[in-house]
């Protein structure tokens, strides 16, 4: 036997359901009700990529401390899927709780002695109340939310208010959902010991002014505010909702008030190749344009990406990463496309990558990417992933300065053209590697709109002469060096005392990393940390690596792609960079990071003592 877990505002609940059962909205209702009580939550939806009827899970991290990454482990399992029963029960931590539908008796062998089992006859309650088969299925989910609200002390008034917001003007639906909620509550209050579950939710004031939003929605809004007027895309999980959100935001914000006409173009292309081609064509004509895609889409786009790089045409690609290679795991998350994007296309190419950590930075970086693409005249990748893109996350409110002017970069104006200013499409006039460009329609009668995806001289004249080619390629490297100074800079976190250990991380790893660093400090392991926010790597990253004997590189892929890039770009000794890799498709956890770094430190300690003695 194991004593039951006791915790207030600090536990993990996991729902095991069947895809297509209507459970997603009920599980989100559960998470939002706790959030409305002032307690931070971090939910994650784990769903199948193919057909209805397959297993799906929804994990809710409840944490008054505000940690928004996955902790690791489950304290309360709501097991609603017989198909995954064994693995779901096995996942519960010792002393945890199992909530299940007890309508059909199960043998004792189906349970564990070190957990508390809570059975509620959900199917029997539904069958006694509803005759319609679909109603029985849907309302069973609300009934278990009602039961959990009693067990965890969630205020039912909060849930009812959420129902009121969802079904405003639809009183019939409102009343039926409230009825189902109280069916679950009433049964638990009449039939179970109120102390059977020692996990509790207590009102707090820890949410503040933060908002609860998905990264894809945030990135789409960032594109609107960043001035994007063209979106070309092809549906692919997990990025499709980004283009759909952009369309919704444009309908609200981008119609002329007087004429009602749309001031944007959204094209669902026939494939990813067409989508990126449309983006490049629109950008060449002066529009701010982007596409959203995922790994397989990038694979198809690479030839056009190389064209944009070498012809120097702006383009923004918001890449919501998923499990690969090939089709891989379409509904699982990874950070495994760094190399394929950083060096996309044939020949010597290097592209700018931005790594947002949450929806707030998805908004900020998507808007910034449009500026960077224009200023650098090159493709810019915003490297988000499924964990950020398709899960709701607490983050700081978005901010926008209405006085902010778009950075269109070096563009020849009509006045410049009239004055006869010297123009070389690929001429570096001030040493930053970036030439001037002209936009069609800038001048009514004059203008040169040269673009070449083949070797050329500084004035866009075709040339295959070796020195001319080298001159152009070295100028592109100058531009890449310029990018180091204008991309988002890394953010450092110092340990409480001087240490030889450092850690580099990026993107969606960030929330779990914050918690892991706190845990390591509590265990006496002091680790400086730096969050990488962009590629190319700026000087502070090189300085950070140089300042530590051992640098842990934490990332969610098999091959240590960020580590590879650090070795290649900075010339770092591979022995200094210790890979901490997680790549099973689930978001990395704080426990995993803590355990891996502690193990590496302990293994390194005897070797260090031997060397120094």
XYZ file of C-alpha atoms in Angstrom:
613
model
C 0.000 0.000 0.000
C 1.028 3.581 -0.606
C -0.455 6.599 1.205
C -2.800 8.595 -1.053
C -1.321 11.690 -2.621
C -2.312 14.970 -1.000
C -1.907 18.151 -3.026
C -3.626 21.477 -3.495
C -3.250 23.351 -6.783
C -0.295 21.171 -7.768
C -1.111 17.950 -9.641
C -1.547 16.378 -13.069
C -4.840 15.018 -14.405
C -4.905 12.934 -17.571
C -8.030 11.996 -19.518
C -7.940 8.817 -21.623
C -10.730 8.962 -24.208
C -11.751 7.742 -27.651
C -11.321 10.052 -30.627
C -14.659 11.374 -31.901
C -16.493 10.866 -28.596
C -16.948 14.587 -27.963
C -14.593 14.472 -24.979
C -12.298 17.285 -26.168
C -14.734 20.086 -25.333
C -15.534 18.566 -21.927
C -11.854 18.205 -21.062
C -11.163 21.782 -22.115
C -14.110 22.869 -19.949
C -12.432 21.128 -17.007
C -9.157 22.986 -17.629
C -10.824 26.362 -18.105
C -12.854 26.016 -14.916
C -9.669 25.663 -12.862
C -8.134 28.591 -14.722
C -11.200 30.701 -13.859
C -10.554 29.920 -10.209
C -7.231 31.762 -10.550
C -5.015 28.670 -10.736
C -2.654 28.349 -13.745
C -3.147 25.299 -15.940
C -1.251 23.936 -18.903
C -3.294 21.491 -21.011
C -2.002 19.284 -23.815
C -4.130 17.395 -26.302
C -2.647 14.121 -27.571
C -4.772 12.897 -30.462
C -4.495 10.386 -33.339
C -3.786 11.437 -36.893
C -6.239 9.200 -38.677
C -9.721 7.856 -37.906
C -12.459 8.177 -35.315
C -12.412 5.544 -32.601
C -8.675 5.567 -31.853
C -7.220 6.541 -28.457
C -6.813 10.171 -27.488
C -5.494 11.758 -24.306
C -5.783 15.192 -22.709
C -3.334 16.109 -19.955
C -3.900 19.031 -17.594
C -1.054 20.354 -15.474
C -2.462 22.254 -12.476
C 0.222 24.360 -10.821
C -0.132 27.381 -8.602
C 3.626 27.903 -9.020
C 2.940 28.684 -12.660
C 5.070 26.007 -14.344
C 3.601 25.557 -17.815
C 5.726 22.704 -19.141
C 4.956 19.033 -18.718
C 6.064 17.853 -15.298
C 6.041 14.122 -16.046
C 3.868 11.531 -14.294
C 0.109 11.402 -13.657
C -1.644 11.907 -10.313
C -5.247 11.359 -11.429
C -6.159 9.253 -14.468
C -9.675 9.567 -15.871
C -9.763 6.233 -17.713
C -12.612 6.286 -20.221
C -11.104 4.036 -22.905
C -11.040 0.238 -22.349
C -8.645 -0.081 -25.292
C -5.830 1.659 -23.388
C -6.825 0.647 -19.858
C -3.649 -1.246 -18.958
C -1.213 1.454 -20.069
C -3.344 4.200 -18.519
C -3.464 2.488 -15.130
C 0.276 1.793 -15.301
C 0.990 5.499 -15.854
C -0.479 6.606 -12.515
C 2.139 7.456 -9.910
C 2.160 5.567 -6.567
C -0.493 7.012 -4.282
C -2.377 8.452 -7.239
C -6.001 8.097 -8.247
C -7.938 6.188 -10.905
C -11.362 7.526 -11.928
C -13.391 5.188 -14.150
C -16.875 4.201 -15.321
C -17.932 1.502 -12.863
C -21.158 0.512 -14.652
C -19.551 -2.768 -15.699
C -17.774 -4.578 -12.812
C -14.062 -5.208 -13.331
C -11.881 -7.865 -11.648
C -9.476 -6.828 -8.910
C -6.607 -7.712 -11.242
C -7.538 -4.676 -13.372
C -6.478 -2.329 -10.553
C -3.362 -1.591 -8.519
C -2.983 -1.806 -4.754
C -0.924 1.398 -4.504
C -3.568 3.726 -5.965
C -7.038 4.901 -4.937
C -9.833 3.700 -7.222
C -12.872 5.926 -7.706
C -15.726 4.371 -9.652
C -18.785 6.263 -10.899
C -21.408 4.417 -13.017
C -21.421 6.972 -15.803
C -23.015 4.756 -18.466
C -25.765 3.644 -16.077
C -26.546 7.268 -15.182
C -26.717 8.182 -18.880
C -28.883 5.212 -19.800
C -31.332 6.051 -17.028
C -31.571 9.692 -18.143
C -31.202 9.791 -21.947
C -32.756 7.658 -24.675
C -30.824 9.124 -27.594
C -27.543 7.271 -28.263
C -25.591 10.404 -29.233
C -26.821 12.277 -26.154
C -25.669 9.405 -23.955
C -22.205 9.624 -25.467
C -21.868 13.410 -25.291
C -23.400 13.994 -21.871
C -21.349 11.223 -20.268
C -18.375 13.552 -20.705
C -20.157 16.400 -18.905
C -21.275 14.022 -16.157
C -17.682 13.056 -15.395
C -16.735 16.742 -15.299
C -19.490 17.194 -12.718
C -18.222 14.251 -10.682
C -14.652 15.566 -10.786
C -15.821 19.018 -9.735
C -17.011 17.526 -6.412
C -13.953 15.338 -5.894
C -11.533 18.231 -6.572
C -13.607 21.062 -5.043
C -14.070 22.939 -8.326
C -16.730 25.618 -7.978
C -19.777 24.536 -10.065
C -20.774 28.181 -10.529
C -17.593 28.692 -12.539
C -18.493 25.809 -14.847
C -22.048 27.046 -15.240
C -20.756 30.487 -16.186
C -18.550 28.905 -18.854
C -21.614 27.080 -20.162
C -23.461 30.392 -20.240
C -20.727 31.978 -22.355
C -20.560 29.020 -24.720
C -24.313 28.632 -25.229
C -25.415 32.248 -25.068
C -28.782 32.502 -26.805
C -29.113 28.708 -26.891
C -30.955 28.100 -23.657
C -31.930 24.536 -24.514
C -28.292 23.505 -24.855
C -27.368 25.510 -21.781
C -29.981 23.825 -19.608
C -29.141 20.317 -20.829
C -25.430 20.731 -20.088
C -26.066 22.130 -16.625
C -28.382 19.191 -15.969
C -25.677 16.706 -16.981
C -23.133 18.521 -14.802
C -25.332 18.145 -11.748
C -26.117 14.506 -12.491
C -22.446 13.791 -11.900
C -22.195 16.073 -8.895
C -25.290 14.664 -7.206
C -24.216 11.046 -7.611
C -20.787 11.662 -6.057
C -22.223 13.651 -3.140
C -24.723 10.883 -2.373
C -22.527 7.828 -2.860
C -18.855 8.617 -2.188
C -16.848 9.618 0.863
C -16.011 13.327 0.369
C -12.431 12.623 1.455
C -11.772 9.857 -1.053
C -9.716 12.195 -3.215
C -7.087 14.387 -1.566
C -6.218 16.401 -4.653
C -7.935 19.756 -4.365
C -8.372 23.023 -6.221
C -8.398 26.138 -4.089
C -9.129 29.625 -5.382
C -5.999 31.649 -5.967
C -4.933 34.785 -7.776
C -2.016 33.499 -9.816
C -3.211 33.990 -13.375
C -3.023 37.783 -13.413
C -3.631 39.450 -16.761
C -2.259 36.570 -18.806
C -4.246 35.258 -21.740
C -5.024 31.658 -22.769
C -4.419 31.074 -26.469
C -3.001 28.664 -29.048
C 0.282 29.442 -30.774
C -1.175 29.045 -34.286
C -3.860 31.618 -33.530
C -1.256 33.969 -32.075
C 1.068 33.599 -35.071
C -1.808 34.307 -37.457
C -2.661 37.508 -35.606
C 1.024 38.472 -35.647
C 0.977 38.167 -39.434
C -2.024 40.508 -39.605
C -0.353 43.125 -37.414
C 2.954 42.596 -39.217
C 1.353 43.681 -42.480
C 0.900 40.388 -44.334
C -1.654 40.752 -47.123
C -1.078 37.420 -48.877
C -1.250 33.906 -47.449
C -0.823 30.883 -49.709
C -1.036 27.486 -48.060
C -1.852 23.821 -48.429
C -3.585 21.950 -45.580
C -1.245 19.923 -43.394
C -1.341 18.995 -39.714
C -0.468 20.747 -37.430
C -0.316 24.062 -39.315
C -3.725 24.232 -41.012
C -5.385 26.087 -38.161
C -2.847 28.908 -38.566
C -4.010 29.786 -42.084
C -7.632 29.358 -40.993
C -7.057 31.724 -38.066
C -5.408 34.256 -40.396
C -8.537 34.166 -42.553
C -10.767 34.713 -39.518
C -8.663 37.634 -38.281
C -8.600 39.206 -41.766
C -12.377 38.991 -42.055
C -12.585 40.945 -38.818
C -9.753 43.426 -39.357
C -8.910 43.646 -43.064
C -12.100 44.732 -44.836
C -12.419 48.303 -46.075
C -14.924 50.056 -43.818
C -16.486 52.019 -46.669
C -16.627 49.454 -49.481
C -16.528 46.221 -47.493
C -13.924 44.842 -49.894
C -11.224 42.511 -48.649
C -7.718 43.974 -48.477
C -5.992 40.611 -48.486
C -5.647 37.440 -50.552
C -5.729 33.940 -49.098
C -5.171 31.084 -51.526
C -5.457 27.395 -50.708
C -3.006 26.105 -53.293
C -3.011 22.716 -55.001
C 0.144 21.688 -53.138
C 3.012 23.081 -51.088
C 5.118 23.822 -54.151
C 2.439 26.102 -55.531
C 1.939 27.730 -52.130
C 5.551 28.832 -51.702
C 5.700 29.885 -55.355
C 2.727 32.188 -54.813
C 4.353 33.643 -51.696
C 7.571 34.397 -53.568
C 5.677 35.917 -56.501
C 3.595 38.120 -54.226
C 6.657 39.245 -52.273
C 8.557 40.047 -55.490
C 5.662 42.346 -56.374
C 5.954 44.127 -53.018
C 3.333 42.363 -50.894
C 4.113 40.945 -47.492
C 3.385 37.249 -47.902
C 3.702 34.041 -45.907
C 2.854 30.370 -45.880
C 2.277 27.971 -43.003
C 3.338 24.357 -43.261
C 5.030 21.437 -41.540
C 7.935 19.087 -42.263
C 6.677 17.290 -45.394
C 5.689 20.662 -46.843
C 9.211 21.995 -46.297
C 10.595 18.967 -48.143
C 8.504 19.897 -51.171
C 9.289 23.618 -50.970
C 13.071 23.403 -50.930
C 13.709 24.233 -54.598
C 11.611 27.396 -54.380
C 13.262 28.262 -51.050
C 16.635 28.099 -52.797
C 15.316 30.377 -55.529
C 14.178 32.969 -52.969
C 17.547 32.772 -51.218
C 19.652 33.184 -54.361
C 17.347 35.635 -56.184
C 16.954 37.501 -52.839
C 13.188 37.679 -52.590
C 11.478 38.028 -49.186
C 9.327 35.156 -47.919
C 8.037 34.094 -44.506
C 7.519 30.418 -43.726
C 5.836 29.541 -40.438
C 6.870 25.964 -39.801
C 4.794 24.115 -37.201
C 7.007 21.087 -36.624
C 5.709 17.556 -36.106
C 7.199 14.083 -35.838
C 9.165 12.878 -38.883
C 10.772 11.732 -41.125
C 8.398 11.488 -44.094
C 4.786 11.319 -42.898
C 6.156 10.398 -39.471
C 3.787 11.201 -36.616
C 1.511 13.988 -37.902
C -0.095 14.697 -34.527
C 2.995 14.464 -32.344
C 5.514 17.187 -31.593
C 9.255 17.439 -32.286
C 12.013 19.967 -32.928
C 13.567 17.886 -35.679
C 13.563 20.180 -38.724
C 16.316 22.611 -37.783
C 18.858 21.280 -40.242
C 16.366 20.855 -43.071
C 15.336 24.504 -42.713
C 18.645 26.155 -41.806
C 20.290 24.788 -44.946
C 17.228 24.188 -47.132
C 17.763 23.672 -50.872
C 20.756 22.601 -52.919
C 24.135 24.309 -52.883
C 25.446 26.582 -50.155
C 22.426 28.088 -48.423
C 21.876 29.474 -44.941
C 18.521 30.672 -43.728
C 17.329 32.731 -40.771
C 15.336 30.748 -38.179
C 13.317 32.216 -35.297
C 12.444 30.076 -32.251
C 9.379 31.304 -30.296
C 8.814 29.793 -26.849
C 5.079 30.486 -26.428
C 2.065 32.122 -28.143
C 3.267 35.592 -27.140
C 6.486 35.082 -29.079
C 4.560 33.408 -31.902
C 2.752 36.742 -32.266
C 5.909 38.832 -31.889
C 8.159 36.714 -34.098
C 5.627 36.299 -36.915
C 5.316 40.073 -37.165
C 9.089 40.493 -36.857
C 9.701 37.857 -39.538
C 7.901 40.013 -42.102
C 10.208 42.924 -41.262
C 13.290 40.691 -41.374
C 12.288 39.161 -44.701
C 11.961 42.609 -46.283
C 15.103 43.980 -44.687
C 17.280 40.964 -45.505
C 15.509 40.103 -48.790
C 15.498 36.412 -47.963
C 13.264 33.642 -46.599
C 12.654 33.752 -42.857
C 11.490 30.654 -40.955
C 9.411 30.905 -37.778
C 10.102 27.523 -36.155
C 7.215 26.675 -33.896
C 5.823 23.152 -33.290
C 2.648 21.241 -32.484
C 3.080 21.647 -28.723
C 2.990 25.437 -29.019
C 0.819 25.664 -32.115
C -2.148 23.461 -31.218
C -2.264 23.672 -27.420
C -3.647 26.531 -25.376
C -1.038 28.190 -23.238
C -1.028 30.963 -20.673
C 1.141 33.847 -21.817
C 1.540 37.577 -21.483
C -0.949 39.710 -23.459
C 0.085 40.720 -26.958
C 1.299 44.287 -27.353
C 1.524 46.430 -30.455
C 2.689 49.999 -30.902
C 0.387 51.668 -33.435
C 3.238 54.061 -34.244
C 5.469 51.191 -35.295
C 6.511 51.488 -38.937
C 7.148 48.461 -41.092
C 10.793 47.930 -42.032
C 10.651 47.514 -45.809
C 14.420 47.473 -46.160
C 16.341 48.880 -49.094
C 13.855 49.818 -51.820
C 14.549 52.246 -54.654
C 11.888 54.962 -54.570
C 10.363 56.744 -57.540
C 12.483 59.775 -56.642
C 15.636 57.642 -56.673
C 14.732 56.278 -60.093
C 13.929 59.714 -61.504
C 17.228 61.059 -60.229
C 19.077 58.299 -62.019
C 20.588 56.853 -58.876
C 23.005 54.009 -59.610
C 21.166 50.733 -59.363
C 22.666 47.280 -59.241
C 20.186 44.653 -58.148
C 22.924 42.652 -56.445
C 25.238 45.538 -55.610
C 26.323 45.960 -51.976
C 26.529 49.698 -51.462
C 27.337 49.913 -47.750
C 29.007 46.669 -46.683
C 26.099 44.904 -44.982
C 25.610 42.491 -47.873
C 22.105 43.743 -48.653
C 21.463 45.338 -52.067
C 18.668 47.677 -53.118
C 15.625 46.290 -54.914
C 12.898 47.869 -57.013
C 9.194 47.098 -56.813
C 6.957 46.880 -59.888
C 4.822 49.994 -60.239
C 7.093 52.230 -58.190
C 7.587 54.584 -61.143
C 5.010 55.217 -63.899
C 7.491 54.982 -66.791
C 10.863 53.904 -65.443
C 12.061 50.999 -63.389
C 14.148 47.860 -63.487
C 12.776 44.693 -61.938
C 15.662 42.270 -62.347
C 15.639 38.941 -60.539
C 17.843 35.962 -61.251
C 17.926 32.516 -59.706
C 21.098 31.738 -61.640
C 24.625 33.035 -61.256
C 24.879 36.750 -62.031
C 27.021 39.790 -61.494
C 26.221 42.774 -59.280
C 23.966 44.253 -61.965
C 21.920 41.053 -62.475
C 23.687 40.205 -65.734
C 24.024 36.464 -66.296
C 27.549 35.230 -65.660
C 29.219 31.901 -65.018
C 32.649 33.399 -64.342
C 34.162 31.954 -61.187
C 35.206 35.254 -59.552
C 31.792 36.764 -60.210
C 30.070 33.776 -58.601
C 32.385 33.865 -55.585
C 31.805 37.602 -55.175
C 28.061 37.040 -55.005
C 28.261 34.074 -52.609
C 30.564 35.956 -50.244
C 28.193 38.917 -50.246
C 25.385 36.562 -49.166
C 27.560 35.549 -46.198
C 27.922 39.239 -45.286
C 24.156 39.481 -45.265
C 24.013 36.457 -42.964
C 26.476 38.179 -40.611
C 24.248 41.260 -40.650
C 21.325 39.040 -39.651
C 23.174 38.046 -36.453
C 22.807 41.587 -35.163
C 19.096 42.080 -35.916
C 17.447 38.733 -35.078
C 15.982 38.191 -31.572
C 18.879 37.883 -29.155
C 19.308 35.009 -26.666
C 18.122 35.277 -23.087
C 20.452 34.178 -20.285
C 19.655 32.879 -16.808
C 22.449 32.805 -14.240
C 22.672 30.133 -11.576
C 22.813 31.222 -7.944
C 26.554 30.596 -7.839
C 29.451 30.375 -10.283
C 29.383 27.102 -12.212
C 31.244 25.223 -14.928
C 27.953 23.918 -16.320
C 25.755 25.628 -18.865
C 22.637 24.644 -20.806
C 21.277 25.799 -24.153
C 17.661 25.259 -25.166
C 15.028 26.755 -27.448
C 11.367 26.912 -28.404
C 8.758 24.734 -26.721
C 11.397 23.154 -24.453
C 11.426 26.424 -22.522
C 8.563 25.903 -20.005
C 9.867 22.520 -18.837
C 13.421 23.877 -18.785
C 12.444 26.662 -16.374
C 11.128 24.101 -13.904
C 14.067 21.753 -14.422
C 16.546 24.518 -13.621
C 14.702 25.217 -10.354
C 14.760 21.503 -9.503
C 18.471 21.245 -10.275
C 19.215 24.233 -8.021
C 17.167 22.619 -5.243
C 19.223 19.431 -5.654
C 22.497 21.363 -5.430
C 23.330 21.350 -9.132
C 24.016 24.844 -10.416
C 23.584 25.358 -14.139
C 23.697 28.601 -16.092
C 21.217 28.604 -18.981
C 20.640 30.449 -22.216
C 17.563 30.301 -24.446
C 18.475 30.446 -28.123
C 15.903 32.538 -29.981
C 17.326 32.650 -33.487
C 19.771 31.332 -36.049
C 22.317 32.618 -37.100
C 23.891 32.425 -33.659
C 24.868 35.811 -32.276
C 28.023 36.540 -30.302
C 26.476 36.067 -26.816
C 25.849 32.394 -27.647
C 29.470 31.874 -28.649
C 30.581 33.647 -25.472
C 28.269 31.494 -23.333
C 29.650 28.264 -24.785
C 33.224 29.475 -24.327
C 32.583 30.410 -20.690
C 31.570 26.876 -19.578
C 33.428 23.564 -19.443
C 30.284 21.544 -20.174
C 27.208 22.778 -22.051
C 24.061 20.660 -22.108
C 22.107 21.117 -25.339
C 18.477 20.267 -24.659
C 16.310 19.570 -27.691
C 13.479 17.391 -28.948
C 15.015 15.350 -31.766
C 17.130 12.206 -32.126
C 20.249 13.566 -33.770
C 21.029 16.654 -31.693
C 20.453 19.087 -34.530
C 21.034 22.289 -32.550
C 24.230 20.717 -31.200
C 25.327 19.928 -34.769
C 24.697 23.513 -35.836
C 26.651 24.854 -32.857
C 29.635 22.681 -33.764
C 29.430 23.676 -37.424
C 28.830 27.405 -37.013
C 30.930 28.109 -33.906
C 33.621 25.453 -34.335
C 32.911 24.174 -30.811
C 34.655 21.047 -29.536
C 32.005 18.274 -29.675
C 33.144 16.922 -26.279
C 32.060 20.165 -24.623
C 28.467 19.885 -25.896
C 26.433 17.186 -24.106
C 23.203 16.248 -25.865
C 19.993 15.937 -23.829
C 17.536 14.481 -26.329
C 13.826 13.676 -26.107
C 12.016 12.584 -29.257
C 9.111 10.187 -28.591
C 6.604 12.715 -29.928
C 5.330 13.878 -26.547
C 6.411 17.262 -25.138
C 9.571 17.083 -23.062
C 9.076 17.009 -19.291
C 10.830 18.779 -16.438
C 11.529 15.434 -14.774
C 13.240 14.100 -17.901
C 15.505 17.149 -18.216
C 16.360 17.097 -14.505
C 17.162 13.379 -14.477
C 19.289 13.508 -17.644
C 21.385 16.481 -16.508
C 21.825 15.062 -12.991
C 22.943 11.734 -14.461
C 25.431 13.450 -16.770
C 26.852 15.544 -13.913
C 27.274 12.482 -11.689
C 28.949 10.505 -14.480
C 31.334 13.385 -15.195
C 32.289 13.911 -11.533
C 34.538 10.819 -11.112
C 36.376 11.581 -14.360
C 36.976 15.170 -13.249
C 38.274 14.027 -9.850
C 40.659 11.593 -11.537
C 42.009 14.273 -13.849
C 42.504 16.874 -11.095
C 43.972 14.519 -8.449
